[in-house]
Amino acid sequence: LYSNGNLRVRGTGEMYDYDTDSNISPLRENNDIQSVMVDEGITSVGAYIFGNCLNMEKITLPTTLTSIGQAAFMQGDGYTGTVYGLTEITIPSKVTSIAASAFWGTAIESLVIPAAVTEIGKYACRDCAALRSVTVNGTVIGEFMFVSCIRLSTFNIGAKLKKIGSNVFNYCSALTQITYDGT
């Protein structure tokens, strides 16, 4: 972690998975982190690794990434309409799995799920109150994925989609347009 708030994650393979009890990430609740760059060769973002990093706005992920762990960027269970942390993310094209609660409560404004994604856990984007537009090019939309995304207004579903989980759009009061690219 550099003095300007930039964090560089080096290495190869999978990042370590943490939890919220006995094995807490050393990066958790680190408000000095403003941006993160993950090096090429890393294949996963570990579970709970960047939880509650309220000032982390941007992360650059490598093309080698294939999975995003449970609650990797989760910003807590705050009040509906309050967002923190991550404002911008580009999910690399080789990602196949996004675990439960991965982006819960973040401040992302738009999201594109790549075509390679075949697995998404529950509540992946819950309470992302700044989220306005989503494009899903993968084969699945996870259960409860966009619950309480109160500004989500446009949603595009790619032609490869095979499964939509239950209760995907609960409390998405601004959702006015859903388009489907298939037949």
mmCIF file of C-alpha atoms in Angstrom:
data_model
loop_
_atom_site.group_PDB
_atom_site.id
_atom_site.type_symbol
_atom_site.label_atom_id
_atom_site.label_comp_id
_atom_site.label_asym_id
_atom_site.label_seq_id
_atom_site.Cartn_x
_atom_site.Cartn_y
_atom_site.Cartn_z
ATOM 1 C CA LEU A 1 0.000 0.000 0.000
ATOM 2 C CA TYR A 2 1.584 3.234 -1.175
ATOM 3 C CA SER A 3 1.246 6.591 0.598
ATOM 4 C CA ASN A 4 -1.075 7.864 -2.184
ATOM 5 C CA GLY A 5 -3.671 5.197 -1.331
ATOM 6 C CA ASN A 6 -2.864 2.861 -4.223
ATOM 7 C CA LEU A 7 -2.564 -0.826 -3.358
ATOM 8 C CA ARG A 8 -0.814 -3.276 -5.653
ATOM 9 C CA VAL A 9 -1.515 -6.985 -5.236
ATOM 10 C CA ARG A 10 1.308 -9.135 -6.613
ATOM 11 C CA GLY A 11 1.607 -12.858 -7.124
ATOM 12 C CA THR A 12 0.093 -15.687 -9.110
ATOM 13 C CA GLY A 13 -2.781 -18.111 -8.606
ATOM 14 C CA GLU A 14 -5.682 -17.702 -6.211
ATOM 15 C CA MET A 15 -5.854 -15.052 -3.499
ATOM 16 C CA TYR A 16 -6.411 -16.319 0.006
ATOM 17 C CA ASP A 17 -10.022 -16.616 1.247
ATOM 18 C CA TYR A 18 -10.895 -14.913 4.542
ATOM 19 C CA ASP A 19 -14.037 -14.871 6.714
ATOM 20 C CA THR A 20 -15.652 -12.492 9.178
ATOM 21 C CA ASP A 21 -14.902 -14.353 12.389
ATOM 22 C CA SER A 22 -11.502 -15.807 13.189
ATOM 23 C CA ASN A 23 -9.691 -15.334 9.890
ATOM 24 C CA ILE A 24 -10.158 -11.642 9.052
ATOM 25 C CA SER A 25 -8.446 -10.055 6.045
ATOM 26 C CA PRO A 26 -5.600 -7.683 6.930
ATOM 27 C CA LEU A 27 -7.094 -5.303 4.337
ATOM 28 C CA ARG A 28 -10.578 -5.270 5.888
ATOM 29 C CA GLU A 29 -11.813 -1.824 6.939
ATOM 30 C CA ASN A 30 -8.623 -0.194 5.635
ATOM 31 C CA ASN A 31 -9.812 3.297 4.714
ATOM 32 C CA ASP A 32 -6.352 4.276 3.431
ATOM 33 C CA ILE A 33 -6.937 2.166 0.308
ATOM 34 C CA GLN A 34 -8.248 4.318 -2.554
ATOM 35 C CA SER A 35 -7.491 2.119 -5.562
ATOM 36 C CA VAL A 36 -6.226 -1.404 -6.176
ATOM 37 C CA MET A 37 -4.272 -2.954 -9.024
ATOM 38 C CA VAL A 38 -4.183 -6.758 -9.140
ATOM 39 C CA ASP A 39 -1.283 -8.201 -11.168
ATOM 40 C CA GLU A 40 -1.598 -10.512 -14.161
ATOM 41 C CA GLY A 41 -1.312 -14.154 -13.115
ATOM 42 C CA ILE A 42 -3.732 -13.857 -10.202
ATOM 43 C CA THR A 43 -6.800 -16.021 -10.871
ATOM 44 C CA SER A 44 -9.215 -15.157 -8.049
ATOM 45 C CA VAL A 45 -10.172 -12.355 -5.699
ATOM 46 C CA GLY A 46 -10.382 -13.929 -2.251
ATOM 47 C CA ALA A 47 -13.498 -14.073 -0.082
ATOM 48 C CA TYR A 48 -13.994 -11.063 2.220
ATOM 49 C CA ILE A 49 -10.616 -9.593 1.227
ATOM 50 C CA PHE A 50 -11.672 -5.953 0.626
ATOM 51 C CA GLY A 51 -14.685 -5.788 2.955
ATOM 52 C CA ASN A 52 -15.600 -2.366 4.320
ATOM 53 C CA CYS A 53 -12.783 -0.493 2.567
ATOM 54 C CA LEU A 54 -14.976 2.593 2.393
ATOM 55 C CA ASN A 55 -12.601 4.767 0.347
ATOM 56 C CA MET A 56 -11.575 2.150 -2.228
ATOM 57 C CA GLU A 57 -13.193 3.478 -5.396
ATOM 58 C CA LYS A 58 -11.479 1.596 -8.218
ATOM 59 C CA ILE A 59 -9.935 -1.802 -8.799
ATOM 60 C CA THR A 60 -8.075 -2.982 -11.882
ATOM 61 C CA LEU A 61 -8.372 -6.727 -12.330
ATOM 62 C CA PRO A 62 -6.099 -8.932 -14.481
ATOM 63 C CA THR A 63 -7.163 -10.739 -17.641
ATOM 64 C CA THR A 64 -6.169 -13.987 -15.880
ATOM 65 C CA LEU A 65 -8.941 -13.641 -13.285
ATOM 66 C CA THR A 66 -11.566 -16.435 -13.300
ATOM 67 C CA SER A 67 -13.483 -15.923 -10.041
ATOM 68 C CA ILE A 68 -14.569 -13.311 -7.514
ATOM 69 C CA GLY A 69 -14.967 -14.647 -3.968
ATOM 70 C CA GLN A 70 -17.795 -14.323 -1.475
ATOM 71 C CA ALA A 71 -18.262 -10.757 -0.205
ATOM 72 C CA ALA A 72 -14.936 -9.808 -1.826
ATOM 73 C CA PHE A 73 -15.923 -6.122 -2.030
ATOM 74 C CA MET A 74 -18.904 -6.089 0.362
ATOM 75 C CA GLN A 75 -19.330 -2.748 2.095
ATOM 76 C CA GLY A 76 -21.505 -3.881 4.929
ATOM 77 C CA ASP A 77 -25.133 -4.038 5.746
ATOM 78 C CA GLY A 78 -25.793 -0.308 6.043
ATOM 79 C CA TYR A 79 -28.986 1.618 5.579
ATOM 80 C CA THR A 80 -30.744 1.267 2.230
ATOM 81 C CA GLY A 81 -29.632 4.063 -0.069
ATOM 82 C CA THR A 82 -26.204 4.459 1.538
ATOM 83 C CA VAL A 83 -23.256 3.297 -0.565
ATOM 84 C CA TYR A 84 -19.535 3.102 0.054
ATOM 85 C CA GLY A 85 -16.348 1.973 -1.564
ATOM 86 C CA LEU A 86 -16.032 0.647 -5.052
ATOM 87 C CA THR A 87 -17.479 2.971 -7.700
ATOM 88 C CA GLU A 88 -15.941 1.402 -10.776
ATOM 89 C CA ILE A 89 -15.127 -2.141 -11.850
ATOM 90 C CA THR A 90 -14.573 -3.971 -15.120
ATOM 91 C CA ILE A 91 -15.011 -7.710 -14.737
ATOM 92 C CA PRO A 92 -12.495 -9.504 -16.986
ATOM 93 C CA SER A 93 -13.826 -11.715 -19.797
ATOM 94 C CA LYS A 94 -12.471 -15.004 -18.324
ATOM 95 C CA VAL A 95 -14.423 -14.708 -15.056
ATOM 96 C CA THR A 96 -16.810 -17.676 -14.728
ATOM 97 C CA SER A 97 -17.913 -17.308 -11.100
ATOM 98 C CA ILE A 98 -19.082 -14.414 -8.933
ATOM 99 C CA ALA A 99 -19.783 -15.553 -5.378
ATOM 100 C CA ALA A 100 -22.544 -14.475 -2.993
ATOM 101 C CA SER A 101 -22.576 -10.858 -1.777
ATOM 102 C CA ALA A 102 -19.511 -9.992 -3.903
ATOM 103 C CA PHE A 103 -20.507 -6.345 -4.484
ATOM 104 C CA TRP A 104 -23.122 -5.851 -1.704
ATOM 105 C CA GLY A 105 -23.420 -2.180 -0.739
ATOM 106 C CA THR A 106 -20.796 -0.850 -3.129
ATOM 107 C CA ALA A 107 -21.171 2.429 -5.028
ATOM 108 C CA ILE A 108 -20.821 0.965 -8.538
ATOM 109 C CA GLU A 109 -22.958 2.797 -11.100
ATOM 110 C CA SER A 110 -22.863 0.333 -13.989
ATOM 111 C CA LEU A 111 -22.014 -3.326 -14.321
ATOM 112 C CA VAL A 112 -21.340 -5.668 -17.229
ATOM 113 C CA ILE A 113 -21.352 -9.399 -16.477
ATOM 114 C CA PRO A 114 -19.118 -11.158 -19.067
ATOM 115 C CA ALA A 115 -20.317 -13.998 -21.304
ATOM 116 C CA ALA A 116 -18.115 -16.563 -19.502
ATOM 117 C CA VAL A 117 -20.013 -16.170 -16.193
ATOM 118 C CA THR A 118 -21.988 -19.354 -15.440
ATOM 119 C CA GLU A 119 -22.360 -19.026 -11.662
ATOM 120 C CA ILE A 120 -23.510 -16.124 -9.486
ATOM 121 C CA GLY A 121 -24.222 -16.438 -5.763
ATOM 122 C CA LYS A 122 -27.121 -14.914 -3.820
ATOM 123 C CA TYR A 123 -27.217 -11.172 -3.154
ATOM 124 C CA ALA A 124 -24.234 -10.455 -5.445
ATOM 125 C CA CYS A 125 -25.223 -6.799 -5.923
ATOM 126 C CA ARG A 126 -27.665 -6.246 -3.078
ATOM 127 C CA ASP A 127 -28.049 -2.668 -1.822
ATOM 128 C CA CYS A 128 -25.947 -1.164 -4.626
ATOM 129 C CA ALA A 129 -27.987 2.031 -4.385
ATOM 130 C CA ALA A 130 -25.930 3.914 -7.005
ATOM 131 C CA LEU A 131 -26.250 1.150 -9.628
ATOM 132 C CA ARG A 132 -28.149 2.488 -12.649
ATOM 133 C CA SER A 133 -27.468 0.090 -15.530
ATOM 134 C CA VAL A 134 -26.620 -3.580 -15.900
ATOM 135 C CA THR A 135 -25.801 -5.822 -18.850
ATOM 136 C CA VAL A 136 -25.731 -9.578 -18.261
ATOM 137 C CA ASN A 137 -23.955 -11.464 -21.047
ATOM 138 C CA GLY A 138 -23.472 -14.664 -19.016
ATOM 139 C CA THR A 139 -25.820 -17.620 -18.624
ATOM 140 C CA VAL A 140 -27.270 -16.868 -15.169
ATOM 141 C CA ILE A 141 -28.663 -14.130 -12.950
ATOM 142 C CA GLY A 142 -28.274 -15.072 -9.284
ATOM 143 C CA GLU A 143 -31.039 -15.219 -6.682
ATOM 144 C CA PHE A 144 -31.786 -11.892 -4.969
ATOM 145 C CA MET A 145 -28.994 -10.414 -7.110
ATOM 146 C CA PHE A 146 -30.231 -6.820 -7.320
ATOM 147 C CA VAL A 147 -32.411 -6.496 -4.194
ATOM 148 C CA SER A 148 -32.739 -2.833 -3.135
ATOM 149 C CA CYS A 149 -30.795 -1.423 -6.083
ATOM 150 C CA ILE A 150 -33.074 1.593 -5.874
ATOM 151 C CA ARG A 151 -31.600 3.515 -8.841
ATOM 152 C CA LEU A 152 -31.364 0.576 -11.259
ATOM 153 C CA SER A 153 -33.345 1.746 -14.282
ATOM 154 C CA THR A 154 -32.017 -0.131 -17.337
ATOM 155 C CA PHE A 155 -31.269 -3.812 -17.567
ATOM 156 C CA ASN A 156 -30.031 -5.674 -20.643
ATOM 157 C CA ILE A 157 -30.074 -9.473 -20.872
ATOM 158 C CA GLY A 158 -27.791 -11.125 -23.420
ATOM 159 C CA ALA A 159 -28.915 -13.969 -25.685
ATOM 160 C CA LYS A 160 -26.904 -16.616 -23.749
ATOM 161 C CA LEU A 161 -28.975 -16.312 -20.546
ATOM 162 C CA LYS A 162 -30.431 -19.650 -19.384
ATOM 163 C CA LYS A 163 -31.497 -19.048 -15.778
ATOM 164 C CA ILE A 164 -32.902 -16.187 -13.738
ATOM 165 C CA GLY A 165 -32.920 -16.747 -9.978
ATOM 166 C CA SER A 166 -35.831 -15.862 -7.722
ATOM 167 C CA ASN A 167 -36.497 -12.389 -6.314
ATOM 168 C CA VAL A 168 -33.892 -10.753 -8.554
ATOM 169 C CA PHE A 169 -35.459 -7.280 -8.666
ATOM 170 C CA ASN A 170 -37.118 -6.915 -5.254
ATOM 171 C CA TYR A 171 -37.306 -3.234 -4.245
ATOM 172 C CA CYS A 172 -35.865 -1.981 -7.555
ATOM 173 C CA SER A 173 -38.379 0.854 -7.737
ATOM 174 C CA ALA A 174 -36.655 2.753 -10.587
ATOM 175 C CA LEU A 175 -36.462 -0.208 -12.987
ATOM 176 C CA THR A 176 -38.279 0.950 -16.110
ATOM 177 C CA GLN A 177 -36.626 -1.013 -18.903
ATOM 178 C CA ILE A 178 -35.548 -4.618 -19.365
ATOM 179 C CA THR A 179 -34.332 -5.671 -22.809
ATOM 180 C CA TYR A 180 -33.447 -9.130 -24.072
ATOM 181 C CA ASP A 181 -31.028 -9.672 -26.972
ATOM 182 C CA GLY A 182 -32.250 -13.189 -27.743
ATOM 183 C CA THR A 183 -35.365 -14.489 -29.464
#
